[in-house]
PDB file of C-alpha atoms in Angstrom:
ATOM      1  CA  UNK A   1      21.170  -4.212 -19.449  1.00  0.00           C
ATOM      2  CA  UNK A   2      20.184  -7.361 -17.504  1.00  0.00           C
ATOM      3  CA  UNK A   3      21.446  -8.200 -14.148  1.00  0.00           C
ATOM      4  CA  UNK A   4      22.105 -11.354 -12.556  1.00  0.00           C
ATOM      5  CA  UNK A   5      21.485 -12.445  -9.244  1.00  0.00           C
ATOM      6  CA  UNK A   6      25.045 -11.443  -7.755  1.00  0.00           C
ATOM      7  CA  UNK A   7      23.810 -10.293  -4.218  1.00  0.00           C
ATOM      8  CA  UNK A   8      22.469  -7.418  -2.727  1.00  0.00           C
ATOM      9  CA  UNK A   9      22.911  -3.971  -4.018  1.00  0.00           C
ATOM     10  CA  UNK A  10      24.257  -1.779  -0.247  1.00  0.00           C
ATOM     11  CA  UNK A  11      23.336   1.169   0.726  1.00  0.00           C
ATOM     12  CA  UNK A  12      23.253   2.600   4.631  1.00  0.00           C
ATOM     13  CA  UNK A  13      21.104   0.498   6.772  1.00  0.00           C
ATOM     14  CA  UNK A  14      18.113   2.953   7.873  1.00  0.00           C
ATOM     15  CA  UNK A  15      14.711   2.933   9.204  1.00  0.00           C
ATOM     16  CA  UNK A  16      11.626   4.178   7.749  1.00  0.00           C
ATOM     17  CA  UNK A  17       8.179   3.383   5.595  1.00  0.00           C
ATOM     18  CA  UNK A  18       7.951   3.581   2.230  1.00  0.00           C
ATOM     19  CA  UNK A  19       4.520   3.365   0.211  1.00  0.00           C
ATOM     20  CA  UNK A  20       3.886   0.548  -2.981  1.00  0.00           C
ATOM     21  CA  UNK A  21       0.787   1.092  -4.971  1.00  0.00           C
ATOM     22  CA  UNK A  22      -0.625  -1.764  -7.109  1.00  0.00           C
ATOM     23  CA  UNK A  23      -3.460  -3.916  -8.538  1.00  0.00           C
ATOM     24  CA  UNK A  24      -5.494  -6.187  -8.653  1.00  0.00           C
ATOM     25  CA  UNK A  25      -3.079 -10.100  -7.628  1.00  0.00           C
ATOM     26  CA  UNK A  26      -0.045  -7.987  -7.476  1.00  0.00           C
ATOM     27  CA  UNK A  27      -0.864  -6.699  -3.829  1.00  0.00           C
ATOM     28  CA  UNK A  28       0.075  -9.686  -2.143  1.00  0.00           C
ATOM     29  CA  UNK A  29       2.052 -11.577  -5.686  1.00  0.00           C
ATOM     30  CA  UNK A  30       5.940 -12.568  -5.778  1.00  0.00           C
ATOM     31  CA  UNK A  31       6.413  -9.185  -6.947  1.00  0.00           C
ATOM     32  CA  UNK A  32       5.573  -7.931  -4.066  1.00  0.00           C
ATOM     33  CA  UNK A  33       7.560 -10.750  -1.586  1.00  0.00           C
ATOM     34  CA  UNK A  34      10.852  -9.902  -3.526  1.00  0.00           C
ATOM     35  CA  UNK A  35      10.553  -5.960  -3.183  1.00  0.00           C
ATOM     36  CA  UNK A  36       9.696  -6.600   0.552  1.00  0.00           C
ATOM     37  CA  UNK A  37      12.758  -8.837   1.200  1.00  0.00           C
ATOM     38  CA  UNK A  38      14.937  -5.972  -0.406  1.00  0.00           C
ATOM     39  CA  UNK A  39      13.005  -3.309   1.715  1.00  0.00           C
ATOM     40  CA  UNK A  40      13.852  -5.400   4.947  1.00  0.00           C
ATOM     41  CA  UNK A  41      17.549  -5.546   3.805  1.00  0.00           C
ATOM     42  CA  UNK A  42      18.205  -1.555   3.785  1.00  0.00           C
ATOM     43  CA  UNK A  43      15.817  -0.839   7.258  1.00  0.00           C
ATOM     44  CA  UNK A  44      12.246   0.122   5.525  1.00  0.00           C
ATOM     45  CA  UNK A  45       8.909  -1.516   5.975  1.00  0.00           C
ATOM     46  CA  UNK A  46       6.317  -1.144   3.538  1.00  0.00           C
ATOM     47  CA  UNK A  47       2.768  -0.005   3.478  1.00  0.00           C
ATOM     48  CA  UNK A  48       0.507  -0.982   0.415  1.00  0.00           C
ATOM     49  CA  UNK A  49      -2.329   0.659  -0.994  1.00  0.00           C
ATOM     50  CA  UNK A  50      -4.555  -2.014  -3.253  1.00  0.00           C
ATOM     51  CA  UNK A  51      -6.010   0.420  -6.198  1.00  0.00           C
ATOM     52  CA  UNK A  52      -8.260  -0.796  -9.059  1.00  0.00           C
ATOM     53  CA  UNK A  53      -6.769  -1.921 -12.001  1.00  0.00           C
ATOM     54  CA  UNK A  54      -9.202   0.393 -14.162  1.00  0.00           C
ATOM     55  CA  UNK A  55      -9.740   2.985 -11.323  1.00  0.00           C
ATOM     56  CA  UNK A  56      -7.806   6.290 -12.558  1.00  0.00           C
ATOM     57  CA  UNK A  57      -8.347   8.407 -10.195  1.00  0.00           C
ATOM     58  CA  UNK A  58      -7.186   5.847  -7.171  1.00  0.00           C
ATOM     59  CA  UNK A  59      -4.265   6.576  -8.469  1.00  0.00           C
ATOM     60  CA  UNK A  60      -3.556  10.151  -7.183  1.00  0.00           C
ATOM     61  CA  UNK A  61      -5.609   9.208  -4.410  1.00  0.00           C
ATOM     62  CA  UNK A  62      -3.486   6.547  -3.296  1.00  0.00           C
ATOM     63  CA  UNK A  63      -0.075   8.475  -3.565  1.00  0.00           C
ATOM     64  CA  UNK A  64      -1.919  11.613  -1.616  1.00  0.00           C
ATOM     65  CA  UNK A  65      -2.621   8.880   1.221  1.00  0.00           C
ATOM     66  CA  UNK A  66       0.781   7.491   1.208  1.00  0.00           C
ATOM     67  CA  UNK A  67       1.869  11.266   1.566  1.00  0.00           C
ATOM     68  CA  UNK A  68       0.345  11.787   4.310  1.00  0.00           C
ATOM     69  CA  UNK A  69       1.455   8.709   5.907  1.00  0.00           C
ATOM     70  CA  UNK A  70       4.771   9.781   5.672  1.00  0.00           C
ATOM     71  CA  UNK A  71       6.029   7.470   3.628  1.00  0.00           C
ATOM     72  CA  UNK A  72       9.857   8.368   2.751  1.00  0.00           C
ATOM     73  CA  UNK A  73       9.132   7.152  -1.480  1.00  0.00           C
ATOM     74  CA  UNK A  74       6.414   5.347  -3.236  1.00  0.00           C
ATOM     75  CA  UNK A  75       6.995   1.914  -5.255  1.00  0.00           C
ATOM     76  CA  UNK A  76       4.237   2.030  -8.711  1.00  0.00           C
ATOM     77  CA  UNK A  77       4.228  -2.063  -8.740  1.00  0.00           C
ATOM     78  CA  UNK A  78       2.510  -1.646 -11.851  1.00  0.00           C
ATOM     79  CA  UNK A  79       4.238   0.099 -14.467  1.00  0.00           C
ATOM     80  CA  UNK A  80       1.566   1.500 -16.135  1.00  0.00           C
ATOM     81  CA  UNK A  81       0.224   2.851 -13.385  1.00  0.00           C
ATOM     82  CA  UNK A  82       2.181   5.721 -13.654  1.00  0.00           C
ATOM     83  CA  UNK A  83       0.752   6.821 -17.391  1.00  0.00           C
ATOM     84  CA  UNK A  84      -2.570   7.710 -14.845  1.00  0.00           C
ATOM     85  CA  UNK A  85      -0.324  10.091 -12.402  1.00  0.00           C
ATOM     86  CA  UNK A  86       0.049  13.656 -12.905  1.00  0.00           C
ATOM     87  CA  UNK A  87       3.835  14.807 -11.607  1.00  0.00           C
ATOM     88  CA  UNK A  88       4.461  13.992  -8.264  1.00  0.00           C
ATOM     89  CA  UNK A  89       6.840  15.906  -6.196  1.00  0.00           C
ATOM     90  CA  UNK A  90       7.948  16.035  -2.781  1.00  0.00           C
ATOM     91  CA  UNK A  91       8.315  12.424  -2.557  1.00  0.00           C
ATOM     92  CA  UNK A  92      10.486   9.868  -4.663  1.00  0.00           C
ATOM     93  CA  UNK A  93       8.274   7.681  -6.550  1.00  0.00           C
ATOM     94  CA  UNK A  94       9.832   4.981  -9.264  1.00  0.00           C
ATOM     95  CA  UNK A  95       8.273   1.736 -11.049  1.00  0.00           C
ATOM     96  CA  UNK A  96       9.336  -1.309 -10.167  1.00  0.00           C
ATOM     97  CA  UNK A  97      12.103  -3.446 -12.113  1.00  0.00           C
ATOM     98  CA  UNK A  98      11.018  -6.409 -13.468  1.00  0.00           C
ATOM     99  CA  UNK A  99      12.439  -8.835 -15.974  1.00  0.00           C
ATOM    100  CA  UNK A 100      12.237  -8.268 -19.358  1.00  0.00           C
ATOM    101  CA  UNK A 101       9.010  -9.590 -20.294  1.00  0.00           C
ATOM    102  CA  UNK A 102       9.127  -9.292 -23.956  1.00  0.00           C
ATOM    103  CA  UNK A 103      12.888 -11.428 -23.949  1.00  0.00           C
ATOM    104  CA  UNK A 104      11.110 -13.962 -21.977  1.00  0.00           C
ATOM    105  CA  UNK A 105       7.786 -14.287 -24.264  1.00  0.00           C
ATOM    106  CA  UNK A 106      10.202 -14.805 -27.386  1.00  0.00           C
ATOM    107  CA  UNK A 107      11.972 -17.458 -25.674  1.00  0.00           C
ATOM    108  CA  UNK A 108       8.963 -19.012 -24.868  1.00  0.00           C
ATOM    109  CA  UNK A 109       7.439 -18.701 -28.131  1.00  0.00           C
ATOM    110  CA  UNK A 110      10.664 -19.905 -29.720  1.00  0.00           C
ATOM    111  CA  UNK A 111      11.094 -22.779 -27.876  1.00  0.00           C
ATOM    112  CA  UNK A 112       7.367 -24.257 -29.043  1.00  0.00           C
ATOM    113  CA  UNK A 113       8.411 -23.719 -32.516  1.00  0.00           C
ATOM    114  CA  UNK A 114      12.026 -24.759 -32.213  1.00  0.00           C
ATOM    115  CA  UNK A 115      10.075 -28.487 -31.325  1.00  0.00           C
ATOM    116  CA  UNK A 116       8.020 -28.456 -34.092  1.00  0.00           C
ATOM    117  CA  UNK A 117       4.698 -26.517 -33.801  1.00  0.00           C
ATOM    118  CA  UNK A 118       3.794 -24.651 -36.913  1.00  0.00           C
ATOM    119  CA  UNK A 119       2.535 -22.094 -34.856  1.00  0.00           C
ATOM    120  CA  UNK A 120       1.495 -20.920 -31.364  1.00  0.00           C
ATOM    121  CA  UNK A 121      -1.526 -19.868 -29.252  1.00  0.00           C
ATOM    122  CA  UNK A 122      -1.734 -17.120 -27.222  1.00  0.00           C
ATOM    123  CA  UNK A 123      -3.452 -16.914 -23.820  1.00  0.00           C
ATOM    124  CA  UNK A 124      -3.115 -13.270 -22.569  1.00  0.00           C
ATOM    125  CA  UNK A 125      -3.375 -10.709 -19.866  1.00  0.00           C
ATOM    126  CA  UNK A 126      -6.346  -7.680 -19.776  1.00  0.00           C
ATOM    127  CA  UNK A 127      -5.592  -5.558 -22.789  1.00  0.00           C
ATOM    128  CA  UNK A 128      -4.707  -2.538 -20.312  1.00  0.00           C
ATOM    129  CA  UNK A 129      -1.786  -4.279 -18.792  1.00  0.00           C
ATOM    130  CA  UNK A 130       1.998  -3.103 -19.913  1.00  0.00           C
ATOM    131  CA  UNK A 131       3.048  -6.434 -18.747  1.00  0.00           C
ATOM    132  CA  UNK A 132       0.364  -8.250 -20.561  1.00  0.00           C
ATOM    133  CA  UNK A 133       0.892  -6.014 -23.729  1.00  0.00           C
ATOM    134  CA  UNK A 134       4.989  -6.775 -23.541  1.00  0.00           C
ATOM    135  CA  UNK A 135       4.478 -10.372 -23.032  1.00  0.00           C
ATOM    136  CA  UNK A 136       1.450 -10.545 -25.949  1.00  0.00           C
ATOM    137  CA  UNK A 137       4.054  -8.421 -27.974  1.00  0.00           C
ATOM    138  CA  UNK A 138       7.187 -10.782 -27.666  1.00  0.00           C
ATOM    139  CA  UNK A 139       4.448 -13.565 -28.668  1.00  0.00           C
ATOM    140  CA  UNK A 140       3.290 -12.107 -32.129  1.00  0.00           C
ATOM    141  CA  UNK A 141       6.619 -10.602 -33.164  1.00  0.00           C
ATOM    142  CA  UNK A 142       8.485 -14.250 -32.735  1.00  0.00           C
ATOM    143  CA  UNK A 143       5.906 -16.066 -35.295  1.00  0.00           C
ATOM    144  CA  UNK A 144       5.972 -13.104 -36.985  1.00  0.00           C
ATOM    145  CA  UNK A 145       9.673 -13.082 -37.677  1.00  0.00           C
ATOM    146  CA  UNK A 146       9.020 -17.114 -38.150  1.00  0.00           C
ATOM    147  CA  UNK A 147       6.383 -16.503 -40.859  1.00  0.00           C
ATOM    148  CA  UNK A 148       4.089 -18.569 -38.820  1.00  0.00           C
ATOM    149  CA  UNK A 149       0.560 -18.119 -38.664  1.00  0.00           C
ATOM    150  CA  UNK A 150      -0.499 -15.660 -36.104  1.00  0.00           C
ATOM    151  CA  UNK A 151      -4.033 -17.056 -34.027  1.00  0.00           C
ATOM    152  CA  UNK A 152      -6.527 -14.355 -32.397  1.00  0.00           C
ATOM    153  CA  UNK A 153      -5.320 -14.098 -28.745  1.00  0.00           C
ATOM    154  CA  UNK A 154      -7.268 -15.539 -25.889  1.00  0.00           C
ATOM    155  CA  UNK A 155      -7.928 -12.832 -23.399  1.00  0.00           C
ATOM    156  CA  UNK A 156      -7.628 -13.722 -19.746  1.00  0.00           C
ATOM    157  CA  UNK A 157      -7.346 -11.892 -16.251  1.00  0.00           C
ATOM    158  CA  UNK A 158      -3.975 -13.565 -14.615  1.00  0.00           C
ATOM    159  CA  UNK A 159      -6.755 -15.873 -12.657  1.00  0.00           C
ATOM    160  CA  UNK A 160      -6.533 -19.844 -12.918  1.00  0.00           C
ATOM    161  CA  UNK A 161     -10.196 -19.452 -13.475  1.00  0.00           C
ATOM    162  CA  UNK A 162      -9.854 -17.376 -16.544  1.00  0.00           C
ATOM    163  CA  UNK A 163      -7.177 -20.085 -17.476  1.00  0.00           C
ATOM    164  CA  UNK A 164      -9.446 -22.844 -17.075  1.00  0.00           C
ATOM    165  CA  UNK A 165     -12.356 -20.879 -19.392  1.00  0.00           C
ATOM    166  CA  UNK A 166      -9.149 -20.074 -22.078  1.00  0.00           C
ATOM    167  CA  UNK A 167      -8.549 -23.719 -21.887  1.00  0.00           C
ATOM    168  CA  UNK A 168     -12.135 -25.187 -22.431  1.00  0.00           C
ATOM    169  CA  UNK A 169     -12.335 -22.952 -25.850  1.00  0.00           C
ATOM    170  CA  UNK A 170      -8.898 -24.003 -26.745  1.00  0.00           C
ATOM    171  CA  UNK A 171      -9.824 -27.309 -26.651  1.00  0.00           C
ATOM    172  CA  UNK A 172     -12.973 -27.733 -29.287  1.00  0.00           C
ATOM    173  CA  UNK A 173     -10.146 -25.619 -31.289  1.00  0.00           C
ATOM    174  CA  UNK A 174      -9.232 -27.656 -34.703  1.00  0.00           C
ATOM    175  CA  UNK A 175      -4.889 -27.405 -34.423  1.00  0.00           C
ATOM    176  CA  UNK A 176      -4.767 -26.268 -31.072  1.00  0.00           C
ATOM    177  CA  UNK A 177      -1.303 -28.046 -30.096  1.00  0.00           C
ATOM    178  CA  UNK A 178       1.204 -25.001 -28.807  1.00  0.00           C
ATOM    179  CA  UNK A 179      -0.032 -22.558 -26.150  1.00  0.00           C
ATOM    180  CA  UNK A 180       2.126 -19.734 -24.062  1.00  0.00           C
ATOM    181  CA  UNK A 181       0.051 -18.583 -20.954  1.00  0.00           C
ATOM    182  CA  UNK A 182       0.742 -14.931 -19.937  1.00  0.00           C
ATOM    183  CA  UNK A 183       1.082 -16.528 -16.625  1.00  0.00           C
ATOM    184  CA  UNK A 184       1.559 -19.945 -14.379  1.00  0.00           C
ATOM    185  CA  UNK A 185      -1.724 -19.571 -12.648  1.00  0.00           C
ATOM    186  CA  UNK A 186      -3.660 -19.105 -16.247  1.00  0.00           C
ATOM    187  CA  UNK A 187      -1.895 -22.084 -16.935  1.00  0.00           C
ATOM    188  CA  UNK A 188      -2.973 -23.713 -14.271  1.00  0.00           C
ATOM    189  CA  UNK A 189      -6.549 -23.640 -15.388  1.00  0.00           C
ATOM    190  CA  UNK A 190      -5.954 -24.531 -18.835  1.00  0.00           C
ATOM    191  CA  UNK A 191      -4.358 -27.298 -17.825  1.00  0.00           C
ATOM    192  CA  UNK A 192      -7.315 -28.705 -16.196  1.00  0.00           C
ATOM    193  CA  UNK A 193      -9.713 -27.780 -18.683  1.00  0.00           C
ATOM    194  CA  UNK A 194      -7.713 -29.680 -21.702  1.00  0.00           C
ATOM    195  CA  UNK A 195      -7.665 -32.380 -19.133  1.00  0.00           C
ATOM    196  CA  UNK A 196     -11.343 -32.360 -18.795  1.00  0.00           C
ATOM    197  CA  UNK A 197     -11.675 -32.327 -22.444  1.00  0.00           C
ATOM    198  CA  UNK A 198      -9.730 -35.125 -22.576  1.00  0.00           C
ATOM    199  CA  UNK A 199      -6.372 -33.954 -23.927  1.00  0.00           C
ATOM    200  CA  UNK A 200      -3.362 -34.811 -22.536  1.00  0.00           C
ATOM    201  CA  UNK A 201       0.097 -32.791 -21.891  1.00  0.00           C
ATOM    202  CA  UNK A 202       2.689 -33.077 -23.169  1.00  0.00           C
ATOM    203  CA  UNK A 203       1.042 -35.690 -25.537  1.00  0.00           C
ATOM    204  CA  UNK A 204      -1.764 -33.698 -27.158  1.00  0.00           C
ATOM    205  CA  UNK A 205      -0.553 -30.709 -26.650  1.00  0.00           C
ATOM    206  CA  UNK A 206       2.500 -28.543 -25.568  1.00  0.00           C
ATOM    207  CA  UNK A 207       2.054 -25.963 -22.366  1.00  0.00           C
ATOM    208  CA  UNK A 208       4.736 -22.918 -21.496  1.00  0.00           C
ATOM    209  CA  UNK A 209       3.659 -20.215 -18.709  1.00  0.00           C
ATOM    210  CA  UNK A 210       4.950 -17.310 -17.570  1.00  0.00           C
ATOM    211  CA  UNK A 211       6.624 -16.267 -13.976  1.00  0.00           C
ATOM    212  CA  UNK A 212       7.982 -19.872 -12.370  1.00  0.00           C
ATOM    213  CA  UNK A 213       5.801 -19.630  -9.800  1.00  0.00           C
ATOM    214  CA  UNK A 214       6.819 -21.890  -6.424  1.00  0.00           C
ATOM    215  CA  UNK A 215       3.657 -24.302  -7.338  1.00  0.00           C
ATOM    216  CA  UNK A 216       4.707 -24.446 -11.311  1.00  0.00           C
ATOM    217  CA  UNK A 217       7.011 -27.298 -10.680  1.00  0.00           C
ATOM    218  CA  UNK A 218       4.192 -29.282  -9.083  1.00  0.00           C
ATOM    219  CA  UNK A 219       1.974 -28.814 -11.472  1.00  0.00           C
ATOM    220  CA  UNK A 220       0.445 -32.024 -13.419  1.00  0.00           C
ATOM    221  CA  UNK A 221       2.486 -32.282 -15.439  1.00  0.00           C
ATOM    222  CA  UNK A 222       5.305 -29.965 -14.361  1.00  0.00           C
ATOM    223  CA  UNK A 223       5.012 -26.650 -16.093  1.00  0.00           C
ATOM    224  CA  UNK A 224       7.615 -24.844 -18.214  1.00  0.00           C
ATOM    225  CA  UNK A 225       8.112 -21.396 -17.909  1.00  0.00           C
ATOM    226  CA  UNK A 226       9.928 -18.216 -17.871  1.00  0.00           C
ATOM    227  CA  UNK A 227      11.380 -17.770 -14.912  1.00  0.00           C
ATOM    228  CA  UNK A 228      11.715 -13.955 -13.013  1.00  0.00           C
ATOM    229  CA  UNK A 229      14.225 -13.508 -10.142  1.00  0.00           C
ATOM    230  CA  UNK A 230      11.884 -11.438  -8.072  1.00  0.00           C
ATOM    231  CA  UNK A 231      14.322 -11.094  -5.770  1.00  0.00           C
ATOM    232  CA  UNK A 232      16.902  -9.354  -7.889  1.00  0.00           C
ATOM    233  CA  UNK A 233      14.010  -7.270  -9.324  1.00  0.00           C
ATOM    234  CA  UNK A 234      13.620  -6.227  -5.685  1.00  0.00           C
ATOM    235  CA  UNK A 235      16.777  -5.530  -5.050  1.00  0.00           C
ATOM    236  CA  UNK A 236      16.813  -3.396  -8.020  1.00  0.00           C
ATOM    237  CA  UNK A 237      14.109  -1.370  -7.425  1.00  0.00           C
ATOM    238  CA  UNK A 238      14.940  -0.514  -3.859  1.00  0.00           C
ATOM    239  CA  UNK A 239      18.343   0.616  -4.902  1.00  0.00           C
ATOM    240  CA  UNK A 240      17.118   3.231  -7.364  1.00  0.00           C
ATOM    241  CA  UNK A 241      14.492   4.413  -4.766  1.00  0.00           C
ATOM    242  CA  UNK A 242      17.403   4.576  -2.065  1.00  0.00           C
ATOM    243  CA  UNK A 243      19.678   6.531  -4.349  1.00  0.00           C
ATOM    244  CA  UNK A 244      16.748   9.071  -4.724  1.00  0.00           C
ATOM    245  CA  UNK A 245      16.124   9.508  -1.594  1.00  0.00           C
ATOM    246  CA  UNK A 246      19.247  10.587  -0.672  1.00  0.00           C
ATOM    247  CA  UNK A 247      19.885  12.032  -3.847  1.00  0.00           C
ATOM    248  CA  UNK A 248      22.412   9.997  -5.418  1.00  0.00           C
ATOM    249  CA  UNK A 249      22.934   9.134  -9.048  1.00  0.00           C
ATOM    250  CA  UNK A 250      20.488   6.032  -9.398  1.00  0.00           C
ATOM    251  CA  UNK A 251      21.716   2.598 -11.167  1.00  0.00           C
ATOM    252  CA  UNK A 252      21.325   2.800 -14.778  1.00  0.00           C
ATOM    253  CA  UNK A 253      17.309   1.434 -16.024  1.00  0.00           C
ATOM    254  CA  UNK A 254      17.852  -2.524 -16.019  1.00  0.00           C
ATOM    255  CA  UNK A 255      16.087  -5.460 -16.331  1.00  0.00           C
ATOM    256  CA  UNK A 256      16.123  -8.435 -14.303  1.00  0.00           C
ATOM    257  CA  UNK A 257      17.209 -11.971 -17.088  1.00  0.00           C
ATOM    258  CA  UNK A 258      14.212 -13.822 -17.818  1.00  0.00           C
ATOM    259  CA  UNK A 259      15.178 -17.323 -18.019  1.00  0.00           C
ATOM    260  CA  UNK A 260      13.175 -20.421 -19.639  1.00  0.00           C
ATOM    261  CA  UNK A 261      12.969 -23.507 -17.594  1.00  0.00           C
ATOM    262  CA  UNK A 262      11.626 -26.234 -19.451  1.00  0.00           C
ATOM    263  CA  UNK A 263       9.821 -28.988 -17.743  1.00  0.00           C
ATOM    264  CA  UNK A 264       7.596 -31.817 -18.315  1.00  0.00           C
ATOM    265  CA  UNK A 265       4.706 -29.683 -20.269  1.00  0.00           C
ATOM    266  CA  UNK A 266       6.546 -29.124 -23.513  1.00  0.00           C
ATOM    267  CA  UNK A 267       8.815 -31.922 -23.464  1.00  0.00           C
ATOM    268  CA  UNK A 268       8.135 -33.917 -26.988  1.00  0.00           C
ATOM    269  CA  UNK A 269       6.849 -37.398 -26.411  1.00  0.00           C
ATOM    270  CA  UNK A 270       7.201 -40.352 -28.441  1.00  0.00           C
ATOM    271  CA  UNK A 271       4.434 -41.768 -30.747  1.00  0.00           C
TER     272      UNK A 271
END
């Protein structure tokens, strides 16, 4: 089940290190700030080991360093990092919580269609990504369910950059007026490319991202998105790791609400 943001989750106040392996932006992303902020809370500091996001073997690698370090459990900020780990033991090791990403790309997706786009584009995370897979999944499934026409997904890497190359195909793209972003900073780019091209949001064309990043509500034009409490998903995941390590019955497997917050990039306008 989701939960809400109704304070911490307690357990003993101790001291200690724990280990969180990740990828690529995620080593120093909001995912990252909230799980630190909920480390801080029950006495732990954290130690992070960067791996590659296609790198397999860094994988064991990385939890045999963290081992060794002492670390008293490991954090996989990635879930799917853990379909490259062979059993660990010895040392408590659990994915992070995140929201539900596939509840928050429907609502996106529904929300472009509920103001009148016969359909929606798509521009994604790398193909390897859970995250990117859930999100891209949520997408198709909504227009599918809406017997809207389903475009080829436009593959990027979470970078504004990538955004910004998404954007400038988008934009020579005959019927291009509904796009979810897999994420804010993807946005970002595509933002400026359609505004290169000379296309203007919300008046051309109707813009909804993915994470409410701190800059998304200064973005020109204000971006709306889906919106993660990363500091519930922290507090989350550091309750579940606590409970193993002391060998308590962990929380039940939740998901932090995802939560659309529409702003000025999907607003309709009037002719």
């Amino acid at each position: 089940m989701p939960v809400d943001d109704a304070g911490p989750l307690r357990t003993p106040v101790r001291r200690g290190t724990l280990g969180v392996i990740a990828t690529g932006t995620a080593a120093s992303g909001p995912v990252l700030n909230g799980l630190r902020a909920a480390a801080r809370e029950h006495g732990y500091v954290l130690v992070v080991f960067s791996v590659p996001a296609r790198g397999r073997s860094a994988v064991p690698a990385a939890v045999a360093g963290l081992r060794l370090q002492g670390v008293a459990g490991i954090v996989l900020l990635d879930p799917h990092l853990a379909a490259e780990l062979p059993p660990v033991t010895g040392v408590p090791l659990v994915p992070a919580a995140s929201a539900d990403q596939y509840e928050g790309a429907r609502r996106a997706t529904e929300h472009l269609l509920e103001i009148g786009h016969p359909t929606v584009w798509h521009v994604g995370g790398p193909e390897d990504g859970s995250i990117a897979r859930a999100r891209e999944r949520g997408w198709r499934e909504t227009l599918e369910r809406h017997g809207a026409e389903v475009p080829p997904v436009v593959r990027g890497d979470w970078s504004a950059r990538s955004g910004y190359r998404a954007g400038q195909s988008l934009a020579v793209e005959a019927g291009v007026c509904a796009v979810f972003t897999a994420n804010d900073h993807m946005a970002l780019g595509l933002l400026a490319a359609f505004t290169e091209a000379g296309m203007r949001v919300p008046r051309d064309a109707h813009v909804v991202g993915f994470d409410d990043v701190p800059e998304a509500a200064y973005y020109a034009p204000p971006l709306t998105t889906v919106r993660q409490d990363f500091a519930a998903a922290g507090r989350l995941t550091m309750a579940v790791l606590a409970a193993r390590i002391d060998g308590l019955a962990a929380p039940g497997d939740g998901a932090v609400r995802a939560e659309l917050v529409v702003r000025e990039s999907s607003r309709p306008t009037r002719a």
